[in-house]
XYZ file of C-alpha atoms in Angstrom:
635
model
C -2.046 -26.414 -35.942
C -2.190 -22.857 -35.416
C 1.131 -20.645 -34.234
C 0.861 -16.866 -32.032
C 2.986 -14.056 -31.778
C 1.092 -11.868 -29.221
C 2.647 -8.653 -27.897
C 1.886 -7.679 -24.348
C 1.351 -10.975 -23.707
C 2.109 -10.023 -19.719
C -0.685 -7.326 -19.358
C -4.116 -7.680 -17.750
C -5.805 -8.729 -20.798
C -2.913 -10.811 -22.485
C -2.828 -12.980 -19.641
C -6.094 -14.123 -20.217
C -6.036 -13.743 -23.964
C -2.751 -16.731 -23.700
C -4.864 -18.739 -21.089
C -7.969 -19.336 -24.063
C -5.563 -19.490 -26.812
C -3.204 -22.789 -24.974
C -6.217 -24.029 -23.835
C -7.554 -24.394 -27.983
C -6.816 -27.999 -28.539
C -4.887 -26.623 -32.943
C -2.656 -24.138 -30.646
C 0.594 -25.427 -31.641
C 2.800 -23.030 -30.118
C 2.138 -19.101 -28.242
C 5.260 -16.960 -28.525
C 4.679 -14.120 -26.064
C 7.264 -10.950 -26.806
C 8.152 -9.987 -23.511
C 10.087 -7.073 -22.175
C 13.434 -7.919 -20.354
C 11.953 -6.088 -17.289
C 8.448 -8.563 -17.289
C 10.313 -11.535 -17.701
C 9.588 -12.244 -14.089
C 6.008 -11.557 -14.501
C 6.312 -14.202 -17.862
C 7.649 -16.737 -15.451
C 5.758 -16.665 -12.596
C 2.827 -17.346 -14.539
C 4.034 -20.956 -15.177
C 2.449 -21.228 -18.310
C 3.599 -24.617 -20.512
C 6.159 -25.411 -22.518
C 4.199 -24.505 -25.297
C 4.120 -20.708 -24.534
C 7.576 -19.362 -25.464
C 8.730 -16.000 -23.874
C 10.553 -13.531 -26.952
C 12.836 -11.208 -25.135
C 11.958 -8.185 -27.127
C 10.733 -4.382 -26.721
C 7.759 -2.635 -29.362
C 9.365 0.133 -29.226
C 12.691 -1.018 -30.930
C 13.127 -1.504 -34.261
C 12.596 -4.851 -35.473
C 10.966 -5.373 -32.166
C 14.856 -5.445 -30.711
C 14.680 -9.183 -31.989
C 17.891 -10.606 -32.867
C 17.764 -13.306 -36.031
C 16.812 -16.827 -35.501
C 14.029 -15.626 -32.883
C 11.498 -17.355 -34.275
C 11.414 -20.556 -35.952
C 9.050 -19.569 -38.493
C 6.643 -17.901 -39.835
C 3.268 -17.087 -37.569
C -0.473 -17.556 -38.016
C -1.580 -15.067 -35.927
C 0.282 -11.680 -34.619
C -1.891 -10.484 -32.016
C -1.237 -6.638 -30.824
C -2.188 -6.176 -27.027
C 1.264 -4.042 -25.783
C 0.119 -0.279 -25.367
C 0.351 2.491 -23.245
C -3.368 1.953 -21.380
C -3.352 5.205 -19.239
C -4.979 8.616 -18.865
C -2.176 10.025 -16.864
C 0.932 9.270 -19.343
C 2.859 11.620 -20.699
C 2.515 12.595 -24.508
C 6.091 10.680 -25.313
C 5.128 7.473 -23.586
C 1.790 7.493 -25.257
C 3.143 7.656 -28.868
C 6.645 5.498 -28.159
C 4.463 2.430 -27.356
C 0.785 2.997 -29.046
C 2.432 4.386 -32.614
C 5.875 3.519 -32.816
C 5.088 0.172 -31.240
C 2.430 -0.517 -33.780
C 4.420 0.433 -36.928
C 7.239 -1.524 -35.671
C 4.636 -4.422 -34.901
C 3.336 -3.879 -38.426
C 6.547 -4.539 -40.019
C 7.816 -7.508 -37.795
C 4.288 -9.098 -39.044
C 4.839 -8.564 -42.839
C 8.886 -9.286 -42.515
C 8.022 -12.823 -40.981
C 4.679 -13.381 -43.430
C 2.108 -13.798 -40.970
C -1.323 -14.713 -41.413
C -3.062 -12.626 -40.025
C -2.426 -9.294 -37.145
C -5.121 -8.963 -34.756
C -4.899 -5.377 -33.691
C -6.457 -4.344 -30.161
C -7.026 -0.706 -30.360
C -9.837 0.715 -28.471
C -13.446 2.681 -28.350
C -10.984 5.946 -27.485
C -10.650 6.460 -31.233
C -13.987 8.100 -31.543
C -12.420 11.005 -29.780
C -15.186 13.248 -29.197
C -17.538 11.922 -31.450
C -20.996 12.771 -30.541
C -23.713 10.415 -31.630
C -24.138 6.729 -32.742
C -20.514 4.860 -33.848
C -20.238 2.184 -35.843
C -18.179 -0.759 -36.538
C -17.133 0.603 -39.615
C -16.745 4.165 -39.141
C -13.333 5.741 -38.046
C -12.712 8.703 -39.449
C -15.085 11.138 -38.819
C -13.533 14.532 -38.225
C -13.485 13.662 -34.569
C -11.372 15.335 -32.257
C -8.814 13.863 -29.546
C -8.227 15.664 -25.956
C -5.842 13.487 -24.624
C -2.651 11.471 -25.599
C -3.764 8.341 -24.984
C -6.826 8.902 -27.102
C -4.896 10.712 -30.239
C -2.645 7.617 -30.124
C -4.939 4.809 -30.393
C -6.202 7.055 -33.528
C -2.869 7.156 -34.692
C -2.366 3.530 -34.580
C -5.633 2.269 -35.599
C -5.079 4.472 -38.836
C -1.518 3.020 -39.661
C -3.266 -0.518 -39.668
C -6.105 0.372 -41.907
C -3.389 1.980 -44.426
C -0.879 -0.517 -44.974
C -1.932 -3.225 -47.348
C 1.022 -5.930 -46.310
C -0.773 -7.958 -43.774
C -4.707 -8.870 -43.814
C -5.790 -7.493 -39.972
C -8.747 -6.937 -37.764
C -9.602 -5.001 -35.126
C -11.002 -4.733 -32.063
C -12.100 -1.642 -29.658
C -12.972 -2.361 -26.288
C -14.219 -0.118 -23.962
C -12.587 0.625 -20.329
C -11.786 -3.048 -19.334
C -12.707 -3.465 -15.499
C -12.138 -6.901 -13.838
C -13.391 -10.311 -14.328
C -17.223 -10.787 -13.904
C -16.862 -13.512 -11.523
C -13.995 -13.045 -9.700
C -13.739 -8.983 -9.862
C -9.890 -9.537 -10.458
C -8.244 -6.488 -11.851
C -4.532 -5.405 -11.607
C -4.645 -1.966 -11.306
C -6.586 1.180 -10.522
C -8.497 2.699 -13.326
C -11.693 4.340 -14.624
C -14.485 3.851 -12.400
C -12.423 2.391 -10.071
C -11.004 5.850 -9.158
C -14.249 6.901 -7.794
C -14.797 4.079 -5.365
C -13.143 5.377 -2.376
C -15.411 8.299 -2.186
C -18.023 5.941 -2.825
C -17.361 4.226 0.269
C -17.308 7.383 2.387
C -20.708 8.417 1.357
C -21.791 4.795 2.613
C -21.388 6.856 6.124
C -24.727 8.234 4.500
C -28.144 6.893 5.140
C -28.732 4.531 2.757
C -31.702 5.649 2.088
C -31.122 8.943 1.748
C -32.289 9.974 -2.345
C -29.740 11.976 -4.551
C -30.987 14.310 -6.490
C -27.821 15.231 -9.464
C -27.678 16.517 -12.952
C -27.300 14.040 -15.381
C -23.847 12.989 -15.480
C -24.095 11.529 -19.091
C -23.026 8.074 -20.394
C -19.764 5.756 -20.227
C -19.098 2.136 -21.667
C -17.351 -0.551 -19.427
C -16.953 -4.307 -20.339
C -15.531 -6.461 -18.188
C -11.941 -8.229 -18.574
C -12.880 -12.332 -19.445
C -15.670 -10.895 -21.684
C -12.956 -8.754 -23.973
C -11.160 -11.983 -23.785
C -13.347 -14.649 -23.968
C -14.459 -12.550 -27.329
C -11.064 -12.190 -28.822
C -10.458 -16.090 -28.678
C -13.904 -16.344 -30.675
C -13.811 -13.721 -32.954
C -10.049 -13.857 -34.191
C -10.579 -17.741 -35.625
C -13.793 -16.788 -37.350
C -13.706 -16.677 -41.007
C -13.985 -12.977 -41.918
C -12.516 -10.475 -44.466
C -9.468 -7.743 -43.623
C -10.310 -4.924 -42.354
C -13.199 -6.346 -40.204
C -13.916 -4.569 -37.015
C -15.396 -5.698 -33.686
C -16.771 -3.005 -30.728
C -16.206 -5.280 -27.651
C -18.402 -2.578 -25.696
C -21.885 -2.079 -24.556
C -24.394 -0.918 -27.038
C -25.032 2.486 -26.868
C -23.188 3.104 -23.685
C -24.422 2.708 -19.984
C -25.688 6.184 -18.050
C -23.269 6.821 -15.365
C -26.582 7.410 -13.017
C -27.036 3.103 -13.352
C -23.098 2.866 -12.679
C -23.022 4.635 -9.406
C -25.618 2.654 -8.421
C -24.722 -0.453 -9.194
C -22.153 0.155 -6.832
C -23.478 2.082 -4.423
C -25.853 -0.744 -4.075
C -22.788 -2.962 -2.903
C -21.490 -0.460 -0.665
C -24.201 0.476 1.136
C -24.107 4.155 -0.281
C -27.211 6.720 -0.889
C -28.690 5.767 -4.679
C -29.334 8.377 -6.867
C -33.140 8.863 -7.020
C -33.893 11.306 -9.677
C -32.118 12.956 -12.548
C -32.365 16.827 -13.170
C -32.845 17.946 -16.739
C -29.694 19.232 -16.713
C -26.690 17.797 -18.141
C -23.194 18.664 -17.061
C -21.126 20.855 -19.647
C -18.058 19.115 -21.184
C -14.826 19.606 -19.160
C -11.571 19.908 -20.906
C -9.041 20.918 -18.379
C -9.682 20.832 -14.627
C -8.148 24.058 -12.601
C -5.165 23.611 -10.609
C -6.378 23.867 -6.875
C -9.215 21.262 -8.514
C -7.023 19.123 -9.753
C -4.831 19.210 -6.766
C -8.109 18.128 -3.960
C -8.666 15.739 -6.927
C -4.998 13.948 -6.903
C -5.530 14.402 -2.954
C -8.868 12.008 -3.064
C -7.089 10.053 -5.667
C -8.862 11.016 -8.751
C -6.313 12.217 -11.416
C -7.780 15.272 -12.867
C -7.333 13.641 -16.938
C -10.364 11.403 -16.446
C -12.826 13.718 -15.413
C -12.750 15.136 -18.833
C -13.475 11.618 -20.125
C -16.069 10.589 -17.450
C -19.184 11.482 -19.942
C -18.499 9.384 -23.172
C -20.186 11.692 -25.626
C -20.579 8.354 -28.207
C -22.970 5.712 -28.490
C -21.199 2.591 -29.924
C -22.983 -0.065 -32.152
C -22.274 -3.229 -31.463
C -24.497 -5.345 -33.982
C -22.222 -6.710 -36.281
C -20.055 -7.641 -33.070
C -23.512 -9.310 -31.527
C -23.993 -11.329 -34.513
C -20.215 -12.499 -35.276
C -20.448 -13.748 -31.470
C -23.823 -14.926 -31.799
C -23.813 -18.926 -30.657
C -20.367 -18.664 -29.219
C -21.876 -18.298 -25.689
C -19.435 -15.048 -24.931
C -22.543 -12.853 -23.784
C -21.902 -9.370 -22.099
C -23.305 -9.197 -18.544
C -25.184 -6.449 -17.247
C -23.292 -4.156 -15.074
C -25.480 -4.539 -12.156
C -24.765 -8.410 -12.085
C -21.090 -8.202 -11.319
C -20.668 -4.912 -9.639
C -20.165 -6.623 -6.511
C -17.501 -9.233 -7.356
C -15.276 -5.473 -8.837
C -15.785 -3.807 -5.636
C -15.316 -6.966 -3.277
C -12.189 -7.320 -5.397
C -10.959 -3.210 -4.957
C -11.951 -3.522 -1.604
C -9.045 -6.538 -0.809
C -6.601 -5.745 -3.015
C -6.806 -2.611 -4.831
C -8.403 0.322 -2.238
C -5.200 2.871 -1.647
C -6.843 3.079 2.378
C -7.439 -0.757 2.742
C -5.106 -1.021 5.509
C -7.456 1.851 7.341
C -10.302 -0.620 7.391
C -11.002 -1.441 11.226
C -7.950 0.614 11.596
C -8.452 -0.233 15.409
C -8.259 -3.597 14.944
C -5.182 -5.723 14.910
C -6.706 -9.018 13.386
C -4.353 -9.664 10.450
C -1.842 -7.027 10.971
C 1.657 -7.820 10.791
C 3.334 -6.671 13.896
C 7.367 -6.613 14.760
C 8.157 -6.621 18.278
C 11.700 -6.284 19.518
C 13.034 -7.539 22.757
C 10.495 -10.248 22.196
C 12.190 -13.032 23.923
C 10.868 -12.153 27.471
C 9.315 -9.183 29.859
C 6.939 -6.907 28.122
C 7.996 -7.707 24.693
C 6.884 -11.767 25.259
C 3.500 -10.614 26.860
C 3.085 -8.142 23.912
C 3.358 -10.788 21.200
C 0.976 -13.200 23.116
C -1.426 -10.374 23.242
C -1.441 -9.409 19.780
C -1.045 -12.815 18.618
C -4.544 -13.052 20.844
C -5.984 -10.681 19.067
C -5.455 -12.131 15.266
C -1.972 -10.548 14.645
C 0.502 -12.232 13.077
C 3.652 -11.351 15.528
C 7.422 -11.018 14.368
C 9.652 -11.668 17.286
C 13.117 -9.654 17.395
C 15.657 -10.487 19.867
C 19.230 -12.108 19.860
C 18.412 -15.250 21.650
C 17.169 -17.722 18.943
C 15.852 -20.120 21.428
C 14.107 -17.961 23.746
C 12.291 -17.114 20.671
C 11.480 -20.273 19.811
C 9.916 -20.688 23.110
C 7.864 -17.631 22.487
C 6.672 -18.762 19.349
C 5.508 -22.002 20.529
C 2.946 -20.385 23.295
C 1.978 -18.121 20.781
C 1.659 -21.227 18.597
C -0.030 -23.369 21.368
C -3.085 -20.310 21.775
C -3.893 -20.998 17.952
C -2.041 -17.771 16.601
C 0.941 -17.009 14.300
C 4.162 -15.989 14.652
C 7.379 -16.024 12.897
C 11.014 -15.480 14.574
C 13.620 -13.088 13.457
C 17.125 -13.201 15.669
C 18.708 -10.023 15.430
C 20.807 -8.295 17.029
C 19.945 -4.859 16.898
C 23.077 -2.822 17.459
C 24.425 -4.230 14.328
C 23.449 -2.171 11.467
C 24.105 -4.517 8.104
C 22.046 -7.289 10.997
C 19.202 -4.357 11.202
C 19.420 -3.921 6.944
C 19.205 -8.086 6.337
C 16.637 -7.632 8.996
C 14.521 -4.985 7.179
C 14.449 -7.421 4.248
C 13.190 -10.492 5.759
C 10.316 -8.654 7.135
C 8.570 -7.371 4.673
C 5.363 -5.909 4.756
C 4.884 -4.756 8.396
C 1.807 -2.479 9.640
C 3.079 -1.750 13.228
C 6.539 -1.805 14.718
C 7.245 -1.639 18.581
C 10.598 -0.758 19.642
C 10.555 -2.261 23.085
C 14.117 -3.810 23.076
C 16.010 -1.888 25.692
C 19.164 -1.665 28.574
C 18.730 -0.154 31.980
C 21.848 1.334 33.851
C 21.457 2.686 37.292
C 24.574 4.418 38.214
C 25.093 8.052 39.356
C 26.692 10.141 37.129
C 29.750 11.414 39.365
C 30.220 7.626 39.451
C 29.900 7.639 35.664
C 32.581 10.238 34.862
C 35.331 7.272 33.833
C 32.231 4.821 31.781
C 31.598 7.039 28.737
C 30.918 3.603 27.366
C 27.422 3.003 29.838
C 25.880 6.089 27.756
C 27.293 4.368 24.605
C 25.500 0.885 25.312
C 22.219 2.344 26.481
C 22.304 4.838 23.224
C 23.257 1.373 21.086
C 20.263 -0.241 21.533
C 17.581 2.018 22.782
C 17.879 5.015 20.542
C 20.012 3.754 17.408
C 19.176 0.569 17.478
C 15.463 1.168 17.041
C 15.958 3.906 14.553
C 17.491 1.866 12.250
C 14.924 -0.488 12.403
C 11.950 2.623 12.024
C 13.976 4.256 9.050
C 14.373 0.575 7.213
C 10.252 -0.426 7.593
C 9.097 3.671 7.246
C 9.038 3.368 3.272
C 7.023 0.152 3.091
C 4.488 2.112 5.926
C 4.241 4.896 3.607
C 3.863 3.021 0.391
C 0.878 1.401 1.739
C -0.365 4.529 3.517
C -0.919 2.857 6.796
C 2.143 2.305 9.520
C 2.429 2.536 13.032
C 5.579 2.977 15.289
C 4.819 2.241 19.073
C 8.334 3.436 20.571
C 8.648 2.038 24.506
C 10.170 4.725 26.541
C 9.587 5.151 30.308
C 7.451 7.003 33.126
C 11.082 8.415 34.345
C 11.165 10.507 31.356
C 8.273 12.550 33.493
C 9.961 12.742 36.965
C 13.679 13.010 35.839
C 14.980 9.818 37.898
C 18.006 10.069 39.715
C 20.825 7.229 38.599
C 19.091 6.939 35.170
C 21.262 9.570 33.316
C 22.120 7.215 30.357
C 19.205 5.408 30.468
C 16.634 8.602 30.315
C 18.704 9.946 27.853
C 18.692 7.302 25.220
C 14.920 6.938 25.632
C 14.260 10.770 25.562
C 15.993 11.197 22.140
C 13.832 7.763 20.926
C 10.841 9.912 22.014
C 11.935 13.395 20.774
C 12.656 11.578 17.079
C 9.309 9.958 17.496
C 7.468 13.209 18.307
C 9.087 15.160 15.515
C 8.886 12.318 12.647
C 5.115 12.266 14.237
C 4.013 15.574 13.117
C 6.003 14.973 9.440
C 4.072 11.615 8.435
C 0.861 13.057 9.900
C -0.339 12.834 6.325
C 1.038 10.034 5.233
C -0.788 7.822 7.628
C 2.171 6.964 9.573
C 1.812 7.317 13.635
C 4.409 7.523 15.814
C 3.602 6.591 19.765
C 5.331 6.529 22.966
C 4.247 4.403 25.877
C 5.863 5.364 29.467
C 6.327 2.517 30.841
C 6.172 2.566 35.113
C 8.628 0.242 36.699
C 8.096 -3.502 35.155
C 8.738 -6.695 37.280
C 11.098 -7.783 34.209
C 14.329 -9.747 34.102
C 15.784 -6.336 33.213
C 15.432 -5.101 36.769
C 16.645 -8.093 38.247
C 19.587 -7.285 38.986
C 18.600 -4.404 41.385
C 17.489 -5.772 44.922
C 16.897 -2.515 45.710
C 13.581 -3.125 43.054
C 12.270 -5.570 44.908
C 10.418 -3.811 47.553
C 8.940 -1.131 45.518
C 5.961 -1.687 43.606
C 5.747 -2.482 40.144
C 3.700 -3.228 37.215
C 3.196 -6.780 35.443
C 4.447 -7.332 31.959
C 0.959 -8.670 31.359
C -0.426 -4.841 32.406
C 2.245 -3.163 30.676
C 1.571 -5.164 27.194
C -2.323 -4.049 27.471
C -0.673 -0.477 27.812
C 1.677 -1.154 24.019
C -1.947 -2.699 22.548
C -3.498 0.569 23.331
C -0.803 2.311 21.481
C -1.117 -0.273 18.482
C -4.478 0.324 18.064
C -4.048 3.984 17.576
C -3.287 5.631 20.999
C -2.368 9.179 19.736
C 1.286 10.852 20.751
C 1.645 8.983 24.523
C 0.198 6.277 26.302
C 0.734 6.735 30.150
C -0.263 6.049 33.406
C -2.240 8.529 35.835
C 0.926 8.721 37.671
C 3.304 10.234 35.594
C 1.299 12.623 34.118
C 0.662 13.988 38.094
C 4.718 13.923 38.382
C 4.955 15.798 35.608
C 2.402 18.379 36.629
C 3.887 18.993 39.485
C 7.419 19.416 37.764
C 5.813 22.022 35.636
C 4.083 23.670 38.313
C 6.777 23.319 41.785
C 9.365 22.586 39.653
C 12.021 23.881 43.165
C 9.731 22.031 45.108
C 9.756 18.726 42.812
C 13.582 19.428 41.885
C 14.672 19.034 45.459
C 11.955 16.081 46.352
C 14.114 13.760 44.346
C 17.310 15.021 45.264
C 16.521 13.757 48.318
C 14.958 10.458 47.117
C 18.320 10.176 45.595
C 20.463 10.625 48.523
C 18.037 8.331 50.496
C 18.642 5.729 48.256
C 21.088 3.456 47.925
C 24.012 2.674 44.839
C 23.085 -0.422 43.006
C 27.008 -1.015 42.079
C 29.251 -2.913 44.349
C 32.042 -0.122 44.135
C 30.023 2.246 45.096
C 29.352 1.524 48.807
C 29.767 4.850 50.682
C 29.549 5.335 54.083
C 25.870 5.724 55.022
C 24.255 9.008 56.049
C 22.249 9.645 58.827
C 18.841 10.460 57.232
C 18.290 12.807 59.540
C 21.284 14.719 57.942
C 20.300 13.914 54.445
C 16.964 15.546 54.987
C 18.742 18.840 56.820
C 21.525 19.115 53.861
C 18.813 19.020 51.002
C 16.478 21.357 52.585
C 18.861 24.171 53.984
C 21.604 23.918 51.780
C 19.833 25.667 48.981
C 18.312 27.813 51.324
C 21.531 28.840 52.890
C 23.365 29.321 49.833
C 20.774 31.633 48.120
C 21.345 34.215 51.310
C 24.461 34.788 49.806
């Protein structure tokens, strides 16, 4: 029965490398050195009993292992755990590809192991130009990166130590799995798919005519592994050395369209005689439109692989194993479907119009226009948090939400509680669009006001704070993803300057001034910030007004189609043909408009009990507004 020690046992390819080696029916026992940080990784993967994490760190001596941490002596060390990136500093490069190794080297002589499998990779040959073998290494090649001086560096303290028979093996850029197009992160050709997926906004047809853009090698993941599992059991001598690439390289020309043939992008049709000079160092404002379409200016230089790999002592160690490399053509689509669901840094901008699948938070969700928001989203393939204090009413909501065949969770908060709002935050999660629409209505004149300081409190509580909060707690997950929008409810009265809605206009004007300023600042970050001015709403919030009653007024049904329009992507403000004439004509009579609702005002009656006043003839009302200003501006 055979026993592992495998290093990086947690990355993209030792996850899969673990997975064939349990699955070998003399695998005794896999103990997997794993970083105190990835033990969570480790764990989730629920691997058997027979897979044994190692808390431990390459870059400490002794691998940070305290005694007793293994039972015994191993059969096989097998070193994945590296630094495998373009864009990492110099120090990171060498603590984990060359410190990492010798310290690996020692643990495996120390403990008398069989046999150290060391994964290095095809970036040794540097800038070799011309045909590589399995057994060359040293060439007088030359290194332009950290990454690729390092896996030098390593490769060459395993060849010159004579303590522990070893192999190795050089893959070239992993992608994902052939058949599933599962990769965990962002890398090589991978970079280039987004602008891939512009030009798809191209006829398809349309024939590009480029210079040659020279050669790269890319292999996919369960081939690298699928080949390790083979190869590392097979009787061979020390020193024996496997190219887990494609022979001779592939032209970038069939690469791009491989994949433009799955994205529907323009193919390249012909190939000028020309061939790209070598770049070693991209110039700044370069590099910086680069970062800004997400290409890091360090892989250009290694986008044309100047090497041409042999492969035919690999071939014929693998040969009857059934581990065949695919062509690149045949699973180019399962890599892009994959980027396209789980790895493309604009994903969320797909159908950005649409809200099928978003994650939506609406606030005052228990009735009025938050309730017919949520069954209107809900309609329309959302998945709809519902924020309000009342549990039940909630409940209710969810179950006609539930009853039209959509989703919806509920979230009682109360929202003018801040450590409520930061537990809140946390139960979310992921959220695309957030609409404040929780809110309180006072209608009281102000000389009526002079002794309620706390009125303007309330109102401020929970219609300017109390969605704030909430915005500044979900802004960093909208930014991470690079998709987020904030749909802030405010009100038509913000456009005529109400009467009796001092502390109510207020609160919603500073919501909408902090939504028009954080607007212009996350621009870039793909994080919108709407406001929707809301006419008067037959709502439970008004209810308590008779006066209400016999003026006209919008339905929450009609007022939620207004909020969709914002979540969809309705630019600065959503409004009504109406206020946007009222606030026309404040800009243009602003005397004329300023005195209109004075009079309105006075016409009107108090909605508080102790406020009844003697009534006014109207007749007086209308002289008093009119020729009071006129009489006092004689003076």
């Amino acid at each position: 029965m055979a026993t592992y020690f495998v290093t990086g046992a947690t990355g993209f390819l030792g996850r899969g490398l673990v997975e064939r080696l349990i699955a070998r029916p003399d695998c005794d026992r896999v103990h997997a050195l794993v970083r105190p940080e990835s033990m969570a990784k480790f764990e989730a993967r629920g691997w058997p009993a027979s897979v044994v994490a190692v808390p431990g760190d390459i870059t400490e001596p002794g691998l940070g292992l305290g005694p007793g941490a293994l039972p015994g002596p191993v059969d096989h060390v097998v070193h994945l755990a590296a630094v495998y990136d373009l864009t990492a500093p110099a120090e990171a490069n060498h603590a984990a590809n060359v410190t990492g190794t010798a310290n690996v080297l020692a643990f495996a002589a120390a403990n008398r192991a069989g046999l150290l499998h060391h994964v290095s990779s095809i970036a040794v040959a540097g800038d070799h130009r011309g045909r590589f073998a399995e057994s060359d290494f040293d060439l007088g090649q030359r290194h332009h990166s950290p990454y690729h001086g390092t896996k030098f560096a390593a490769e060459r303290l395993v060849r010159e130590q004579d303590d522990v028979a070893f192999r190795v093996y050089r893959p070239a850029a992993v992608v994902g799995d052939s058949r599933t197009g599962e990769m965990d992160k962002v890398d090589g050709p991978y970079y280039f798919l987004p602008a891939l997926a512009r030009l798809a906004r191209l006829p398809r047809a349309l024939p590009l005519v480029l210079p040659d853009l020279g050669r790269t090698n890319v292999v996919p993941v369960d081939y690298v592994v699928d080949a390790l599992a083979h190869l590392m059991h097979l009787d061979a001598p020390s020193g024996a050395t496997y190219h887990l690439a494609e022979q001779g390289g592939q032209p970038v020309r069939e690469v791009y369209n491989a994949l433009a043939a799955v994205v529907g992008a323009p193919r390249i049709a012909a190939t000028l005689p020309v061939r790209l000079p070598p770049v070693r160092s991209v110039p700044e404002p370069a590099a910086a439109v680069l970062a800004e379409l997400g290409v890091p200016a360090q892989v250009v230089a290694h986008l044309d692989i100047p090497t041409e790999f042999e492969t035919g002592a690999t071939q014929v160690a693998l040969a009857g194993s059934g581990v065949e490399l695919p062509p690149f053509a045949e699973y180019a689509e399962p890599l892009v479907r994959y980027w396209e669901r789980h790895l493309d840094p604009d994903r969320a901008w797909v159908r950005a119009d649409s809200l099928r699948g978003r994650r939506v938070v609406v606030t005052g969700a228990s009735s009025g226009i938050g309730e017919a928001t949520a069954l209107a989203a809900a309609a329309e393939g959302a998945t709809v948090l519902l924020v309000a204090r009342r549990a039940e009413e909630l409940d209710r909501v969810r179950a006609a939400v539930e009853a039209g065949g959509g989703a919806a969770e509920v979230h009682p908060c109360d929202l003018t509680d801040g450590d409520a709002v930061a537990a809140l935050v946390k139960e979310l999660g992921v959220v695309d669009v957030l609409v404040n629409n929780a809110g309180r209505s006072i209608r009281r004149s102000v000389h009526l006001s002079v002794d309620r300081l706390h009125d303007y409190e309330r109102t401020m509580a929970l219609n300017y704070f109390g969605p704030l909060r909430l915005t500044l707690g979900l802004l960093p997950g909208m930014r991470a993803r690079g998709f987020g929008r904030v749909v802030n409810v405010t009100t038509m009265g913000l456009q005529s300057d109400t009467p009796r809605f001092a502390a109510y206009l207020a609160s919603k004007g500073a919501l909408e001034a902090f939504g028009r300023a954080a607007g212009r600042e996350l621009l870039a970050d793909g994080v919108s910030v709407t406001s929707v001015r809301m006419p008067l709403v037959r709502t439970p919030m008004i209810g308590a007004t008779k006066f209400y009653s016999a003026l006209p007024a919008a339905s929450p049904r009609s007022a939620a189609r207004m909020v969709l329009r914002a979540m969809r992507g309705g630019g600065d403000v959503v409004q009504r043909p109406e206020g946007l004439a009222m606030e026309v004509l404040r800009v243009l009579v602003p005397d004329t408009a300023r005195r209109a609702l004075n009079l309105a005002y006075r016409l009107s009656p108090e909605s508080a009990p102790e406020a009844r006043r003697r009534a006014e003839s109207p007749f007086a009302v209308l002289a008093s507004t009119v020729l009071r200003p006129l009489w006092r501006g004689l003076r």
